[in-house]
Amino acid sequence: MPKHPKGALLQNLGIERGTSVPIYRQIDASLRRLILEGNLRPGQKLPSTRELADELGVSRITVKTVYEQLAIEGFVRSKTGAGTFVAEGLDVKALPDFQRPRRQPRLADTVISGRARKIMPSKAAVRLDRIDPFRPGVPALELFPVKLWNKYLLDAAISCDRQNMSYGEIKGQSSLRQSIARHLINTRGMQVDPEQIIITAGAQQAFVLTALVLLNPTDTVWYENPGHIAGREVLEVLGANVMPVPIDDEGMDINYAIAKHTKPALIFTTPSHQQPLGTTMSLSRRLMLLNYARESGAWIVEDDYDSEFRYRGQPLPALSALDSERSVFYVGTFSKSMFAAIRIGYVVVPPAFVEAFALAQNLLGQSSSSVVEKALSMLMDDGKFSDHIRKMRRVYRERRNVLHDCLVTECADSLEPQPTDAGMHMLAWLKNNVDDQTAHRALLDVGIECLPLSVYCTEPLARSGIVLGFSGVNERHMPKLVRRMSETLRTL
Ligand SMILES: Cc1ncc(COP(=O)(O)O)c(C=O)c1O
């Protein structure tokens, strides 16, 4: 068996400190590259986790996590008592090109527009990368009824004839708009005419559409701080002057905003389950917000992204259900209740705005597929969508409970979890003045993908914390993962 080439390997790993790419990802990518390029040959022994960790000056858990991931994907094989070896029989030439790491060319600032320059520092791109445990907002994909969904997709495709091979309705399939209207009446207390619904490619496109139709450049927007990252960024890119509004026990602090900021054209809020703090907006705050919008002529965007998942009592009706003045634009998504790749969301607009939204959506390219829309509407009408939500609610409640208990028992010296009655993530406050970006990077290095609370902020908060998605993590794996989290945080 060839001996491992420790010195040469270390020279070729090319780990850079102080970059935005976590060490864990760098080691992982470098080892893959060395294997794919044939510099590490099948059967070759890798350094032990202790040796590599000592040489690189990282924790042993970091290296262990990388080796485990490479083993799961078949790049290496661990033999008990003998060590870790590059897998035998790997025909690297047969691997598709996208498996090979590439250097991305960088665009010179001079050749891109001012708007693109605002886009380049976006923090929201985290959504596109690979998923590690505890990333916020990820559903239990392993429990999604894929076969059932494929059956509906197939039925929808088969029923598609030449009549409906054109662009179809610009607001989206009427059958889906009807299914959504029924769902909103039954679950959110909203009396909605299907004609008021515009289907979009996810909630994010609904925010773009709303900004295009409602805002002029430099208009003021009141936005929750902390708040949803991608929503804030797209409003800024489209020229809005986005003002941070703090959150108190009752939700968005409207009195603070009235005292500090200029009158808004639009107010963006997540009343059911504040993103990311988890607060539910109180009834009195909802009424105050609606009254203020009526008096000042501001529009409200209600982002109701994960309201299906409530674990205590009945969900409060949507803010939109209390809106007699029709100033609320209600945004829903299937990214959480189904899965993000479905790319279907919607916005419910006051009747006077239907035409403008539909025409704007046409210009954006009507980007969801009518076949997928049809499949979703059949799934909803057969009651299977509600069945799935009911099941996921039970699963997520259990995952929330297990994560909370694990954090209390394993991380008492480093974290204070904030109890939550809804949603798919939990906030944990960091103890001992640990900076949340430092904690985030250290945890990423050991394969744990929480988000730092500060990434959701434009104004700093008094405390630092991390946001942990529990919905996508099997509860059986949580004790081990939380122990790893605790060991890592203890070193900071
Ligand atoms: C607060 C909030 N709103 C909306 C969305 C959904 O976006 P989309 O429907 O575009 O996937 C997310 C997704 O992460 C979110 O966190």
PDB file of N, CA and C and ligand atoms in Angstrom, residues 127 136-138 200-207 223 227-231 268 270 273-276 303-306 331-336 339-341 343-346 425 456, ligand 1:
ATOM      1  N   ARG A 127     -28.267  30.739  -0.327  1.00  0.00           N
ATOM      2  CA  ARG A 127     -29.350  29.792  -0.618  1.00  0.00           C
ATOM      3  C   ARG A 127     -28.982  28.807  -1.733  1.00  0.00           C
ATOM      4  N   PRO A 136     -31.006  27.316   7.998  1.00  0.00           N
ATOM      5  CA  PRO A 136     -32.392  27.733   8.225  1.00  0.00           C
ATOM      6  C   PRO A 136     -33.262  27.587   6.968  1.00  0.00           C
ATOM      7  N   GLY A 137     -34.525  27.223   7.186  1.00  0.00           N
ATOM      8  CA  GLY A 137     -35.514  27.244   6.111  1.00  0.00           C
ATOM      9  C   GLY A 137     -35.566  26.017   5.226  1.00  0.00           C
ATOM     10  N   VAL A 138     -34.804  24.958   5.577  1.00  0.00           N
ATOM     11  CA  VAL A 138     -34.801  23.766   4.722  1.00  0.00           C
ATOM     12  C   VAL A 138     -35.851  22.773   5.241  1.00  0.00           C
ATOM     13  N   THR A 200     -46.189  33.424  -9.004  1.00  0.00           N
ATOM     14  CA  THR A 200     -44.814  33.874  -9.286  1.00  0.00           C
ATOM     15  C   THR A 200     -43.855  32.688  -9.120  1.00  0.00           C
ATOM     16  N   ALA A 201     -42.599  32.917  -9.526  1.00  0.00           N
ATOM     17  CA  ALA A 201     -41.578  31.877  -9.305  1.00  0.00           C
ATOM     18  C   ALA A 201     -41.005  32.078  -7.900  1.00  0.00           C
ATOM     19  N   GLY A 202     -41.792  31.755  -6.877  1.00  0.00           N
ATOM     20  CA  GLY A 202     -41.345  31.907  -5.489  1.00  0.00           C
ATOM     21  C   GLY A 202     -41.681  33.284  -4.934  1.00  0.00           C
ATOM     22  N   ALA A 203     -41.584  33.382  -3.602  1.00  0.00           N
ATOM     23  CA  ALA A 203     -41.885  34.653  -2.924  1.00  0.00           C
ATOM     24  C   ALA A 203     -40.942  35.753  -3.407  1.00  0.00           C
ATOM     25  N   GLN A 204     -39.701  35.389  -3.682  1.00  0.00           N
ATOM     26  CA  GLN A 204     -38.719  36.402  -4.053  1.00  0.00           C
ATOM     27  C   GLN A 204     -39.172  37.162  -5.305  1.00  0.00           C
ATOM     28  N   GLN A 205     -39.734  36.422  -6.276  1.00  0.00           N
ATOM     29  CA  GLN A 205     -40.187  37.116  -7.480  1.00  0.00           C
ATOM     30  C   GLN A 205     -41.403  37.993  -7.168  1.00  0.00           C
ATOM     31  N   ALA A 206     -42.199  37.574  -6.181  1.00  0.00           N
ATOM     32  CA  ALA A 206     -43.342  38.412  -5.781  1.00  0.00           C
ATOM     33  C   ALA A 206     -42.845  39.733  -5.184  1.00  0.00           C
ATOM     34  N   PHE A 207     -41.717  39.690  -4.463  1.00  0.00           N
ATOM     35  CA  PHE A 207     -41.166  40.946  -3.915  1.00  0.00           C
ATOM     36  C   PHE A 207     -40.690  41.858  -5.050  1.00  0.00           C
ATOM     37  N   TYR A 223     -38.406  48.437   6.953  1.00  0.00           N
ATOM     38  CA  TYR A 223     -38.069  47.014   6.828  1.00  0.00           C
ATOM     39  C   TYR A 223     -37.610  46.498   8.184  1.00  0.00           C
ATOM     40  N   GLY A 227     -34.053  41.242   9.544  1.00  0.00           N
ATOM     41  CA  GLY A 227     -35.126  40.917   8.616  1.00  0.00           C
ATOM     42  C   GLY A 227     -34.643  40.028   7.483  1.00  0.00           C
ATOM     43  N   HIS A 228     -35.584  39.598   6.654  1.00  0.00           N
ATOM     44  CA  HIS A 228     -35.300  38.676   5.553  1.00  0.00           C
ATOM     45  C   HIS A 228     -34.268  39.294   4.592  1.00  0.00           C
ATOM     46  N   ILE A 229     -33.166  38.584   4.351  1.00  0.00           N
ATOM     47  CA  ILE A 229     -32.017  39.159   3.648  1.00  0.00           C
ATOM     48  C   ILE A 229     -32.348  39.462   2.170  1.00  0.00           C
ATOM     49  N   ALA A 230     -32.858  38.449   1.465  1.00  0.00           N
ATOM     50  CA  ALA A 230     -33.038  38.601   0.015  1.00  0.00           C
ATOM     51  C   ALA A 230     -34.110  39.646  -0.308  1.00  0.00           C
ATOM     52  N   GLY A 231     -35.127  39.743   0.537  1.00  0.00           N
ATOM     53  CA  GLY A 231     -36.180  40.746   0.314  1.00  0.00           C
ATOM     54  C   GLY A 231     -35.609  42.147   0.432  1.00  0.00           C
ATOM     55  N   PHE A 268     -42.466  46.478   4.895  1.00  0.00           N
ATOM     56  CA  PHE A 268     -42.276  45.038   4.656  1.00  0.00           C
ATOM     57  C   PHE A 268     -42.220  44.336   6.004  1.00  0.00           C
ATOM     58  N   THR A 270     -43.022  40.430   8.440  1.00  0.00           N
ATOM     59  CA  THR A 270     -43.300  38.990   8.528  1.00  0.00           C
ATOM     60  C   THR A 270     -44.094  38.752   9.826  1.00  0.00           C
ATOM     61  N   HIS A 273     -44.482  35.077  11.817  1.00  0.00           N
ATOM     62  CA  HIS A 273     -43.302  34.475  12.431  1.00  0.00           C
ATOM     63  C   HIS A 273     -42.123  35.310  11.966  1.00  0.00           C
ATOM     64  N   GLN A 274     -41.758  36.289  12.785  1.00  0.00           N
ATOM     65  CA  GLN A 274     -40.762  37.271  12.345  1.00  0.00           C
ATOM     66  C   GLN A 274     -39.481  36.561  11.916  1.00  0.00           C
ATOM     67  N   GLN A 275     -39.018  36.944  10.733  1.00  0.00           N
ATOM     68  CA  GLN A 275     -37.767  36.384  10.219  1.00  0.00           C
ATOM     69  C   GLN A 275     -36.621  37.292  10.609  1.00  0.00           C
ATOM     70  N   PRO A 276     -35.656  36.888  11.450  1.00  0.00           N
ATOM     71  CA  PRO A 276     -35.446  35.554  11.980  1.00  0.00           C
ATOM     72  C   PRO A 276     -35.800  35.388  13.483  1.00  0.00           C
ATOM     73  N   ASP A 303     -45.168  39.115   4.294  1.00  0.00           N
ATOM     74  CA  ASP A 303     -44.470  37.900   3.843  1.00  0.00           C
ATOM     75  C   ASP A 303     -44.846  36.777   4.806  1.00  0.00           C
ATOM     76  N   ASP A 304     -45.695  35.850   4.322  1.00  0.00           N
ATOM     77  CA  ASP A 304     -46.239  34.799   5.194  1.00  0.00           C
ATOM     78  C   ASP A 304     -45.557  33.464   4.880  1.00  0.00           C
ATOM     79  N   TYR A 305     -44.215  33.460   4.933  1.00  0.00           N
ATOM     80  CA  TYR A 305     -43.423  32.389   4.342  1.00  0.00           C
ATOM     81  C   TYR A 305     -43.559  31.016   4.992  1.00  0.00           C
ATOM     82  N   ASP A 306     -43.758  30.952   6.341  1.00  0.00           N
ATOM     83  CA  ASP A 306     -43.811  29.606   6.951  1.00  0.00           C
ATOM     84  C   ASP A 306     -44.958  29.453   7.949  1.00  0.00           C
ATOM     85  N   VAL A 331     -47.959  37.845   0.452  1.00  0.00           N
ATOM     86  CA  VAL A 331     -47.070  36.975  -0.333  1.00  0.00           C
ATOM     87  C   VAL A 331     -46.974  35.593   0.320  1.00  0.00           C
ATOM     88  N   GLY A 332     -47.195  34.555  -0.478  1.00  0.00           N
ATOM     89  CA  GLY A 332     -47.066  33.176   0.016  1.00  0.00           C
ATOM     90  C   GLY A 332     -46.069  32.416  -0.849  1.00  0.00           C
ATOM     91  N   THR A 333     -45.575  31.304  -0.329  1.00  0.00           N
ATOM     92  CA  THR A 333     -44.606  30.502  -1.084  1.00  0.00           C
ATOM     93  C   THR A 333     -44.826  29.015  -0.815  1.00  0.00           C
ATOM     94  N   PHE A 334     -44.429  28.173  -1.770  1.00  0.00           N
ATOM     95  CA  PHE A 334     -44.454  26.722  -1.554  1.00  0.00           C
ATOM     96  C   PHE A 334     -43.050  26.182  -1.276  1.00  0.00           C
ATOM     97  N   SER A 335     -42.079  27.118  -1.097  1.00  0.00           N
ATOM     98  CA  SER A 335     -40.700  26.687  -0.843  1.00  0.00           C
ATOM     99  C   SER A 335     -40.567  25.966   0.491  1.00  0.00           C
ATOM    100  N   LYS A 336     -41.386  26.342   1.469  1.00  0.00           N
ATOM    101  CA  LYS A 336     -41.278  25.737   2.797  1.00  0.00           C
ATOM    102  C   LYS A 336     -42.263  24.570   2.931  1.00  0.00           C
ATOM    103  N   PHE A 339     -41.125  22.278  -1.430  1.00  0.00           N
ATOM    104  CA  PHE A 339     -39.668  22.317  -1.502  1.00  0.00           C
ATOM    105  C   PHE A 339     -39.273  23.508  -2.376  1.00  0.00           C
ATOM    106  N   ALA A 340     -38.063  24.038  -2.148  1.00  0.00           N
ATOM    107  CA  ALA A 340     -37.697  25.312  -2.786  1.00  0.00           C
ATOM    108  C   ALA A 340     -37.610  25.204  -4.310  1.00  0.00           C
ATOM    109  N   ALA A 341     -37.188  24.030  -4.804  1.00  0.00           N
ATOM    110  CA  ALA A 341     -36.977  23.909  -6.250  1.00  0.00           C
ATOM    111  C   ALA A 341     -38.284  23.946  -7.041  1.00  0.00           C
ATOM    112  N   ARG A 343     -40.209  26.324  -7.145  1.00  0.00           N
ATOM    113  CA  ARG A 343     -40.263  27.722  -7.589  1.00  0.00           C
ATOM    114  C   ARG A 343     -41.695  28.180  -7.871  1.00  0.00           C
ATOM    115  N   ILE A 344     -42.562  28.001  -6.893  1.00  0.00           N
ATOM    116  CA  ILE A 344     -43.901  28.574  -7.017  1.00  0.00           C
ATOM    117  C   ILE A 344     -44.222  29.358  -5.741  1.00  0.00           C
ATOM    118  N   GLY A 345     -44.627  30.582  -5.941  1.00  0.00           N
ATOM    119  CA  GLY A 345     -45.117  31.439  -4.878  1.00  0.00           C
ATOM    120  C   GLY A 345     -46.262  32.249  -5.464  1.00  0.00           C
ATOM    121  N   TYR A 346     -46.743  33.220  -4.728  1.00  0.00           N
ATOM    122  CA  TYR A 346     -47.846  34.034  -5.261  1.00  0.00           C
ATOM    123  C   TYR A 346     -47.976  35.309  -4.454  1.00  0.00           C
ATOM    124  N   HIS A 425     -37.109  27.337  12.185  1.00  0.00           N
ATOM    125  CA  HIS A 425     -35.788  27.640  12.759  1.00  0.00           C
ATOM    126  C   HIS A 425     -35.915  28.139  14.193  1.00  0.00           C
ATOM    127  N   TYR A 456     -28.626  39.202   9.090  1.00  0.00           N
ATOM    128  CA  TYR A 456     -29.991  39.674   8.816  1.00  0.00           C
ATOM    129  C   TYR A 456     -30.161  41.164   9.138  1.00  0.00           C
TER     130      TYR A 456
HETATM  131  C1  LIG B   1     -38.611  35.276   5.117  1.00  0.00           C
HETATM  132  C2  LIG B   1     -38.647  34.531   3.834  1.00  0.00           C
HETATM  133  N1  LIG B   1     -39.565  34.842   2.911  1.00  0.00           N
HETATM  134  C3  LIG B   1     -39.671  34.155   1.767  1.00  0.00           C
HETATM  135  C4  LIG B   1     -38.821  33.122   1.473  1.00  0.00           C
HETATM  136  C5  LIG B   1     -39.065  32.255   0.281  1.00  0.00           C
HETATM  137  O1  LIG B   1     -38.477  32.612  -0.854  1.00  0.00           O
HETATM  138  P1  LIG B   1     -38.818  31.784  -2.185  1.00  0.00           P
HETATM  139  O2  LIG B   1     -40.302  31.511  -2.206  1.00  0.00           O
HETATM  140  O3  LIG B   1     -38.418  32.719  -3.263  1.00  0.00           O
HETATM  141  O4  LIG B   1     -38.045  30.527  -2.159  1.00  0.00           O
HETATM  142  C6  LIG B   1     -37.819  32.794   2.353  1.00  0.00           C
HETATM  143  C7  LIG B   1     -36.868  31.740   1.991  1.00  0.00           C
HETATM  144  O5  LIG B   1     -35.860  31.507   2.548  1.00  0.00           O
HETATM  145  C8  LIG B   1     -37.751  33.500   3.574  1.00  0.00           C
HETATM  146  O6  LIG B   1     -36.833  33.179   4.489  1.00  0.00           O
END
